[in-house]
PDB file of C-alpha atoms and ligand atoms in Angstrom:
ATOM      1  CA  UNK Y   1     -14.317  -4.703  -3.722  1.00  0.00           C
ATOM      2  CA  UNK Y   2     -10.826  -6.050  -3.517  1.00  0.00           C
ATOM      3  CA  UNK Y   3      -9.841  -9.586  -4.455  1.00  0.00           C
ATOM      4  CA  UNK Y   4      -8.590 -11.606  -1.508  1.00  0.00           C
ATOM      5  CA  UNK Y   5      -6.199 -14.528  -1.116  1.00  0.00           C
ATOM      6  CA  UNK Y   6      -8.041 -17.694  -0.090  1.00  0.00           C
ATOM      7  CA  UNK Y   7      -6.566 -19.357   2.999  1.00  0.00           C
ATOM      8  CA  UNK Y   8      -4.210 -22.272   2.409  1.00  0.00           C
ATOM      9  CA  UNK Y   9      -6.356 -25.401   3.031  1.00  0.00           C
ATOM     10  CA  UNK Y  10      -3.665 -26.951   5.290  1.00  0.00           C
ATOM     11  CA  UNK Y  11      -0.904 -25.765   7.656  1.00  0.00           C
ATOM     12  CA  UNK Y  12       2.371 -24.620   6.090  1.00  0.00           C
ATOM     13  CA  UNK Y  13       4.129 -27.711   7.526  1.00  0.00           C
ATOM     14  CA  UNK Y  14       1.349 -30.250   6.803  1.00  0.00           C
ATOM     15  CA  UNK Y  15       3.030 -31.671   3.696  1.00  0.00           C
ATOM     16  CA  UNK Y  16       6.512 -32.018   5.213  1.00  0.00           C
ATOM     17  CA  UNK Y  17       6.113 -35.814   5.656  1.00  0.00           C
ATOM     18  CA  UNK Y  18       5.060 -35.926   1.989  1.00  0.00           C
ATOM     19  CA  UNK Y  19       7.986 -34.129   0.394  1.00  0.00           C
ATOM     20  CA  UNK Y  20       7.068 -30.417   0.555  1.00  0.00           C
ATOM     21  CA  UNK Y  21       8.625 -28.190   3.212  1.00  0.00           C
ATOM     22  CA  UNK Y  22       6.921 -25.380   5.148  1.00  0.00           C
ATOM     23  CA  UNK Y  23       9.483 -23.069   3.512  1.00  0.00           C
ATOM     24  CA  UNK Y  24       7.933 -23.866   0.121  1.00  0.00           C
ATOM     25  CA  UNK Y  25       4.560 -22.563   1.310  1.00  0.00           C
ATOM     26  CA  UNK Y  26       6.102 -19.571   3.119  1.00  0.00           C
ATOM     27  CA  UNK Y  27       7.418 -18.458  -0.278  1.00  0.00           C
ATOM     28  CA  UNK Y  28       4.958 -19.922  -2.764  1.00  0.00           C
ATOM     29  CA  UNK Y  29       1.751 -19.072  -0.846  1.00  0.00           C
ATOM     30  CA  UNK Y  30       3.070 -16.246   1.353  1.00  0.00           C
ATOM     31  CA  UNK Y  31       4.991 -14.354  -1.341  1.00  0.00           C
ATOM     32  CA  UNK Y  32       4.316 -15.525  -4.936  1.00  0.00           C
ATOM     33  CA  UNK Y  33       0.558 -16.069  -4.613  1.00  0.00           C
ATOM     34  CA  UNK Y  34       0.089 -12.997  -2.409  1.00  0.00           C
ATOM     35  CA  UNK Y  35       1.934 -10.825  -4.962  1.00  0.00           C
ATOM     36  CA  UNK Y  36      -0.467 -11.885  -7.729  1.00  0.00           C
ATOM     37  CA  UNK Y  37      -3.421 -10.865  -5.517  1.00  0.00           C
ATOM     38  CA  UNK Y  38      -1.807  -7.498  -4.663  1.00  0.00           C
ATOM     39  CA  UNK Y  39      -0.895  -6.808  -8.314  1.00  0.00           C
ATOM     40  CA  UNK Y  40      -4.395  -7.703  -9.518  1.00  0.00           C
ATOM     41  CA  UNK Y  41      -5.965  -5.310  -7.018  1.00  0.00           C
ATOM     42  CA  UNK Y  42      -3.636  -2.499  -8.129  1.00  0.00           C
ATOM     43  CA  UNK Y  43      -4.402  -3.146 -11.821  1.00  0.00           C
ATOM     44  CA  UNK Y  44      -8.217  -3.117 -11.464  1.00  0.00           C
ATOM     45  CA  UNK Y  45      -8.516  -0.385  -8.842  1.00  0.00           C
ATOM     46  CA  UNK Y  46     -11.282   2.051  -9.789  1.00  0.00           C
ATOM     47  CA  UNK Y  47     -12.250   0.014 -12.880  1.00  0.00           C
ATOM     48  CA  UNK Y  48     -15.437  -1.966 -13.661  1.00  0.00           C
ATOM     49  CA  UNK Y  49     -13.357  -5.150 -13.502  1.00  0.00           C
ATOM     50  CA  UNK Y  50     -12.908  -4.643  -9.755  1.00  0.00           C
ATOM     51  CA  UNK Y  51     -16.601  -5.503  -9.220  1.00  0.00           C
ATOM     52  CA  UNK Y  52     -16.594  -8.690 -11.298  1.00  0.00           C
ATOM     53  CA  UNK Y  53     -15.876 -12.203 -10.054  1.00  0.00           C
ATOM     54  CA  UNK Y  54     -12.327 -13.525 -10.470  1.00  0.00           C
ATOM     55  CA  UNK Y  55     -13.617 -16.041 -13.047  1.00  0.00           C
ATOM     56  CA  UNK Y  56     -15.264 -13.245 -15.076  1.00  0.00           C
ATOM     57  CA  UNK Y  57     -12.098 -11.137 -14.941  1.00  0.00           C
ATOM     58  CA  UNK Y  58     -10.092 -14.107 -16.284  1.00  0.00           C
ATOM     59  CA  UNK Y  59     -12.484 -14.710 -19.193  1.00  0.00           C
ATOM     60  CA  UNK Y  60     -12.789 -11.023 -20.134  1.00  0.00           C
ATOM     61  CA  UNK Y  61      -9.073 -10.193 -19.901  1.00  0.00           C
ATOM     62  CA  UNK Y  62      -7.942 -13.304 -21.831  1.00  0.00           C
ATOM     63  CA  UNK Y  63      -9.740 -12.004 -24.938  1.00  0.00           C
ATOM     64  CA  UNK Y  64      -8.443  -8.434 -24.653  1.00  0.00           C
ATOM     65  CA  UNK Y  65      -4.780  -7.820 -25.569  1.00  0.00           C
ATOM     66  CA  UNK Y  66      -4.829  -4.518 -23.630  1.00  0.00           C
ATOM     67  CA  UNK Y  67      -5.536  -6.503 -20.437  1.00  0.00           C
ATOM     68  CA  UNK Y  68      -2.648  -8.989 -20.545  1.00  0.00           C
ATOM     69  CA  UNK Y  69      -1.322  -7.835 -17.170  1.00  0.00           C
ATOM     70  CA  UNK Y  70      -4.752  -8.222 -15.586  1.00  0.00           C
ATOM     71  CA  UNK Y  71      -5.124 -11.686 -17.119  1.00  0.00           C
ATOM     72  CA  UNK Y  72      -1.708 -12.868 -15.940  1.00  0.00           C
ATOM     73  CA  UNK Y  73      -2.324 -11.836 -12.349  1.00  0.00           C
ATOM     74  CA  UNK Y  74      -6.009 -12.851 -12.175  1.00  0.00           C
ATOM     75  CA  UNK Y  75      -5.306 -16.278 -13.672  1.00  0.00           C
ATOM     76  CA  UNK Y  76      -2.345 -16.813 -11.338  1.00  0.00           C
ATOM     77  CA  UNK Y  77      -4.537 -15.948  -8.328  1.00  0.00           C
ATOM     78  CA  UNK Y  78      -7.088 -18.541  -9.458  1.00  0.00           C
ATOM     79  CA  UNK Y  79      -4.514 -21.167 -10.554  1.00  0.00           C
ATOM     80  CA  UNK Y  80      -2.708 -21.137  -7.215  1.00  0.00           C
ATOM     81  CA  UNK Y  81      -5.896 -21.452  -5.140  1.00  0.00           C
ATOM     82  CA  UNK Y  82      -6.862 -24.368  -7.387  1.00  0.00           C
ATOM     83  CA  UNK Y  83      -3.398 -25.881  -6.962  1.00  0.00           C
ATOM     84  CA  UNK Y  84      -3.489 -25.701  -3.119  1.00  0.00           C
ATOM     85  CA  UNK Y  85      -6.809 -27.543  -3.236  1.00  0.00           C
ATOM     86  CA  UNK Y  86      -5.285 -30.153  -5.544  1.00  0.00           C
ATOM     87  CA  UNK Y  87      -2.914 -31.115  -2.694  1.00  0.00           C
ATOM     88  CA  UNK Y  88      -3.524 -32.870   0.602  1.00  0.00           C
ATOM     89  CA  UNK Y  89      -1.460 -34.642   3.256  1.00  0.00           C
ATOM     90  CA  UNK Y  90      -1.303 -38.388   2.536  1.00  0.00           C
ATOM     91  CA  UNK Y  91      -2.962 -37.881  -0.842  1.00  0.00           C
ATOM     92  CA  UNK Y  92      -2.000 -39.487  -4.120  1.00  0.00           C
ATOM     93  CA  UNK Y  93      -2.628 -43.132  -4.828  1.00  0.00           C
ATOM     94  CA  UNK Y  94      -5.673 -44.015  -6.889  1.00  0.00           C
ATOM     95  CA  UNK Y  95      -9.134 -42.411  -7.172  1.00  0.00           C
ATOM     96  CA  UNK Y  96     -12.335 -44.404  -6.648  1.00  0.00           C
ATOM     97  CA  UNK Y  97     -15.971 -44.525  -7.738  1.00  0.00           C
ATOM     98  CA  UNK Y  98     -17.272 -42.587 -10.744  1.00  0.00           C
ATOM     99  CA  UNK Y  99     -14.003 -40.688 -11.142  1.00  0.00           C
ATOM    100  CA  UNK Y 100     -11.955 -43.891 -11.388  1.00  0.00           C
ATOM    101  CA  UNK Y 101     -14.405 -45.321 -13.927  1.00  0.00           C
ATOM    102  CA  UNK Y 102     -14.298 -42.119 -15.995  1.00  0.00           C
ATOM    103  CA  UNK Y 103     -10.468 -42.076 -15.996  1.00  0.00           C
ATOM    104  CA  UNK Y 104     -10.380 -45.718 -17.109  1.00  0.00           C
ATOM    105  CA  UNK Y 105     -12.888 -45.007 -19.863  1.00  0.00           C
ATOM    106  CA  UNK Y 106     -11.232 -41.863 -21.240  1.00  0.00           C
ATOM    107  CA  UNK Y 107      -7.539 -42.783 -20.797  1.00  0.00           C
ATOM    108  CA  UNK Y 108      -7.673 -46.589 -21.050  1.00  0.00           C
ATOM    109  CA  UNK Y 109      -6.276 -47.098 -17.538  1.00  0.00           C
ATOM    110  CA  UNK Y 110      -5.144 -45.142 -14.479  1.00  0.00           C
ATOM    111  CA  UNK Y 111      -1.502 -45.873 -15.358  1.00  0.00           C
ATOM    112  CA  UNK Y 112      -2.066 -44.405 -18.813  1.00  0.00           C
ATOM    113  CA  UNK Y 113      -3.511 -41.243 -17.204  1.00  0.00           C
ATOM    114  CA  UNK Y 114      -0.468 -40.987 -14.919  1.00  0.00           C
ATOM    115  CA  UNK Y 115       1.861 -41.387 -17.876  1.00  0.00           C
ATOM    116  CA  UNK Y 116       0.063 -38.662 -19.883  1.00  0.00           C
ATOM    117  CA  UNK Y 117      -0.111 -36.270 -16.938  1.00  0.00           C
ATOM    118  CA  UNK Y 118       3.569 -36.808 -16.039  1.00  0.00           C
ATOM    119  CA  UNK Y 119       4.568 -36.295 -19.642  1.00  0.00           C
ATOM    120  CA  UNK Y 120       2.580 -33.032 -19.945  1.00  0.00           C
ATOM    121  CA  UNK Y 121       4.055 -31.704 -16.697  1.00  0.00           C
ATOM    122  CA  UNK Y 122       7.608 -32.669 -17.678  1.00  0.00           C
ATOM    123  CA  UNK Y 123       7.446 -31.286 -21.226  1.00  0.00           C
ATOM    124  CA  UNK Y 124       5.848 -27.890 -20.506  1.00  0.00           C
ATOM    125  CA  UNK Y 125       8.910 -25.878 -21.538  1.00  0.00           C
ATOM    126  CA  UNK Y 126       9.650 -23.114 -19.042  1.00  0.00           C
ATOM    127  CA  UNK Y 127       6.871 -21.911 -16.761  1.00  0.00           C
ATOM    128  CA  UNK Y 128       3.326 -23.244 -16.800  1.00  0.00           C
ATOM    129  CA  UNK Y 129       0.802 -25.761 -15.560  1.00  0.00           C
ATOM    130  CA  UNK Y 130      -0.314 -29.362 -16.182  1.00  0.00           C
ATOM    131  CA  UNK Y 131      -4.061 -30.060 -15.934  1.00  0.00           C
ATOM    132  CA  UNK Y 132      -6.654 -32.781 -15.870  1.00  0.00           C
ATOM    133  CA  UNK Y 133      -9.722 -31.231 -17.478  1.00  0.00           C
ATOM    134  CA  UNK Y 134     -13.279 -32.094 -18.420  1.00  0.00           C
ATOM    135  CA  UNK Y 135     -13.614 -30.960 -22.026  1.00  0.00           C
ATOM    136  CA  UNK Y 136     -17.301 -31.248 -22.950  1.00  0.00           C
ATOM    137  CA  UNK Y 137     -17.690 -34.515 -21.067  1.00  0.00           C
ATOM    138  CA  UNK Y 138     -14.339 -36.080 -21.979  1.00  0.00           C
ATOM    139  CA  UNK Y 139     -11.414 -36.126 -19.550  1.00  0.00           C
ATOM    140  CA  UNK Y 140      -8.177 -34.879 -21.070  1.00  0.00           C
ATOM    141  CA  UNK Y 141      -4.677 -33.936 -19.945  1.00  0.00           C
ATOM    142  CA  UNK Y 142      -3.426 -30.524 -21.066  1.00  0.00           C
ATOM    143  CA  UNK Y 143      -0.562 -28.166 -20.350  1.00  0.00           C
ATOM    144  CA  UNK Y 144      -0.590 -24.369 -20.456  1.00  0.00           C
ATOM    145  CA  UNK Y 145       2.207 -21.783 -20.533  1.00  0.00           C
ATOM    146  CA  UNK Y 146       2.691 -19.084 -17.881  1.00  0.00           C
ATOM    147  CA  UNK Y 147      -0.700 -18.078 -16.399  1.00  0.00           C
ATOM    148  CA  UNK Y 148      -2.973 -19.601 -19.040  1.00  0.00           C
ATOM    149  CA  UNK Y 149      -5.637 -21.995 -17.733  1.00  0.00           C
ATOM    150  CA  UNK Y 150      -8.602 -24.146 -18.836  1.00  0.00           C
ATOM    151  CA  UNK Y 151     -11.107 -21.502 -17.708  1.00  0.00           C
ATOM    152  CA  UNK Y 152      -9.780 -19.115 -20.369  1.00  0.00           C
ATOM    153  CA  UNK Y 153     -10.419 -21.843 -22.958  1.00  0.00           C
ATOM    154  CA  UNK Y 154     -13.945 -22.670 -21.755  1.00  0.00           C
ATOM    155  CA  UNK Y 155     -12.874 -25.991 -20.250  1.00  0.00           C
ATOM    156  CA  UNK Y 156     -13.516 -27.287 -16.725  1.00  0.00           C
ATOM    157  CA  UNK Y 157     -10.405 -27.817 -14.602  1.00  0.00           C
ATOM    158  CA  UNK Y 158     -10.335 -30.892 -12.360  1.00  0.00           C
ATOM    159  CA  UNK Y 159      -6.704 -31.050 -11.135  1.00  0.00           C
ATOM    160  CA  UNK Y 160      -3.552 -29.013 -11.605  1.00  0.00           C
ATOM    161  CA  UNK Y 161       0.161 -29.086 -10.955  1.00  0.00           C
ATOM    162  CA  UNK Y 162       2.235 -25.886 -10.935  1.00  0.00           C
ATOM    163  CA  UNK Y 163       5.418 -26.565 -12.899  1.00  0.00           C
ATOM    164  CA  UNK Y 164       6.932 -23.081 -12.570  1.00  0.00           C
ATOM    165  CA  UNK Y 165      10.416 -23.576 -11.152  1.00  0.00           C
ATOM    166  CA  UNK Y 166       9.427 -21.706  -7.953  1.00  0.00           C
ATOM    167  CA  UNK Y 167       6.977 -24.553  -7.221  1.00  0.00           C
ATOM    168  CA  UNK Y 168       9.689 -27.176  -6.751  1.00  0.00           C
ATOM    169  CA  UNK Y 169      13.066 -25.500  -6.354  1.00  0.00           C
ATOM    170  CA  UNK Y 170      13.132 -25.566  -2.528  1.00  0.00           C
ATOM    171  CA  UNK Y 171      12.113 -29.247  -2.256  1.00  0.00           C
ATOM    172  CA  UNK Y 172      13.480 -30.775  -5.460  1.00  0.00           C
ATOM    173  CA  UNK Y 173      15.960 -28.169  -6.761  1.00  0.00           C
ATOM    174  CA  UNK Y 174      16.057 -28.529 -10.556  1.00  0.00           C
ATOM    175  CA  UNK Y 175      14.499 -32.028 -10.610  1.00  0.00           C
ATOM    176  CA  UNK Y 176      10.999 -31.446 -11.992  1.00  0.00           C
ATOM    177  CA  UNK Y 177      10.396 -35.195 -12.665  1.00  0.00           C
ATOM    178  CA  UNK Y 178      10.909 -35.961  -8.953  1.00  0.00           C
ATOM    179  CA  UNK Y 179       8.380 -33.264  -8.039  1.00  0.00           C
ATOM    180  CA  UNK Y 180       5.834 -34.704 -10.498  1.00  0.00           C
ATOM    181  CA  UNK Y 181       6.240 -38.264  -9.204  1.00  0.00           C
ATOM    182  CA  UNK Y 182       5.963 -37.109  -5.580  1.00  0.00           C
ATOM    183  CA  UNK Y 183       2.759 -35.188  -6.430  1.00  0.00           C
ATOM    184  CA  UNK Y 184       1.112 -38.219  -8.033  1.00  0.00           C
ATOM    185  CA  UNK Y 185       2.318 -40.686  -5.386  1.00  0.00           C
ATOM    186  CA  UNK Y 186       1.731 -38.679  -2.188  1.00  0.00           C
ATOM    187  CA  UNK Y 187      -0.196 -35.440  -2.684  1.00  0.00           C
ATOM    188  CA  UNK Y 188      -3.081 -35.518  -5.199  1.00  0.00           C
ATOM    189  CA  UNK Y 189      -6.378 -34.659  -3.510  1.00  0.00           C
ATOM    190  CA  UNK Y 190      -8.650 -37.047  -5.432  1.00  0.00           C
ATOM    191  CA  UNK Y 191     -11.665 -35.916  -3.352  1.00  0.00           C
ATOM    192  CA  UNK Y 192     -11.232 -32.409  -4.790  1.00  0.00           C
ATOM    193  CA  UNK Y 193     -11.001 -33.840  -8.317  1.00  0.00           C
ATOM    194  CA  UNK Y 194     -14.189 -35.891  -7.792  1.00  0.00           C
ATOM    195  CA  UNK Y 195     -16.027 -32.787  -6.458  1.00  0.00           C
ATOM    196  CA  UNK Y 196     -14.986 -30.796  -9.516  1.00  0.00           C
ATOM    197  CA  UNK Y 197     -16.105 -33.579 -11.861  1.00  0.00           C
ATOM    198  CA  UNK Y 198     -19.526 -33.719 -10.145  1.00  0.00           C
ATOM    199  CA  UNK Y 199     -20.075 -29.945 -10.508  1.00  0.00           C
ATOM    200  CA  UNK Y 200     -22.375 -28.832 -13.328  1.00  0.00           C
TER     201      UNK Y 200
HETATM  202 MN1  MN3 A   1       3.356 -20.893  -8.565  1.00  0.00          MN
END
């Protein structure tokens, strides 16, 4: 059974009032993300891996140096779907309820979380991802290079930001810090983060 690309959870132009053009999604969803799905399907065709879940493929291939290509594409399929869900029109601002309390407890304050997340996203050298994760019950900020993700490390992802240059070049050119600030101010889907936190 082939892996499929999950639909984008909003229209291509839905984030235009919030700093991200339709053109970004035409390329990032329509070309980059789609290519990872197509490459993954080619790499696992006719193999046992083709019948496993995407999450299983990520965990298995991360531990096997002969499956680096499979890992890179499988993880990028998963990471991008997770990233689209981390965004919403008129998002950003502050979380509420249990999630807000947990952030305050584990980071000291929401501003401290924002500072740590911004710093991780800005200092990931080259391509990669910034994450908010649940690591055995404690919220932490991490960053990963290239396709690597919390799943591969046995951690639960709650929120991500793609900091590959293709993620921000159309809207922010080379200015990654502007992209990070815009994400936190206007785009974070805190409902998605709260749902992930509540999952077993
Ligand atoms: Mn990307």
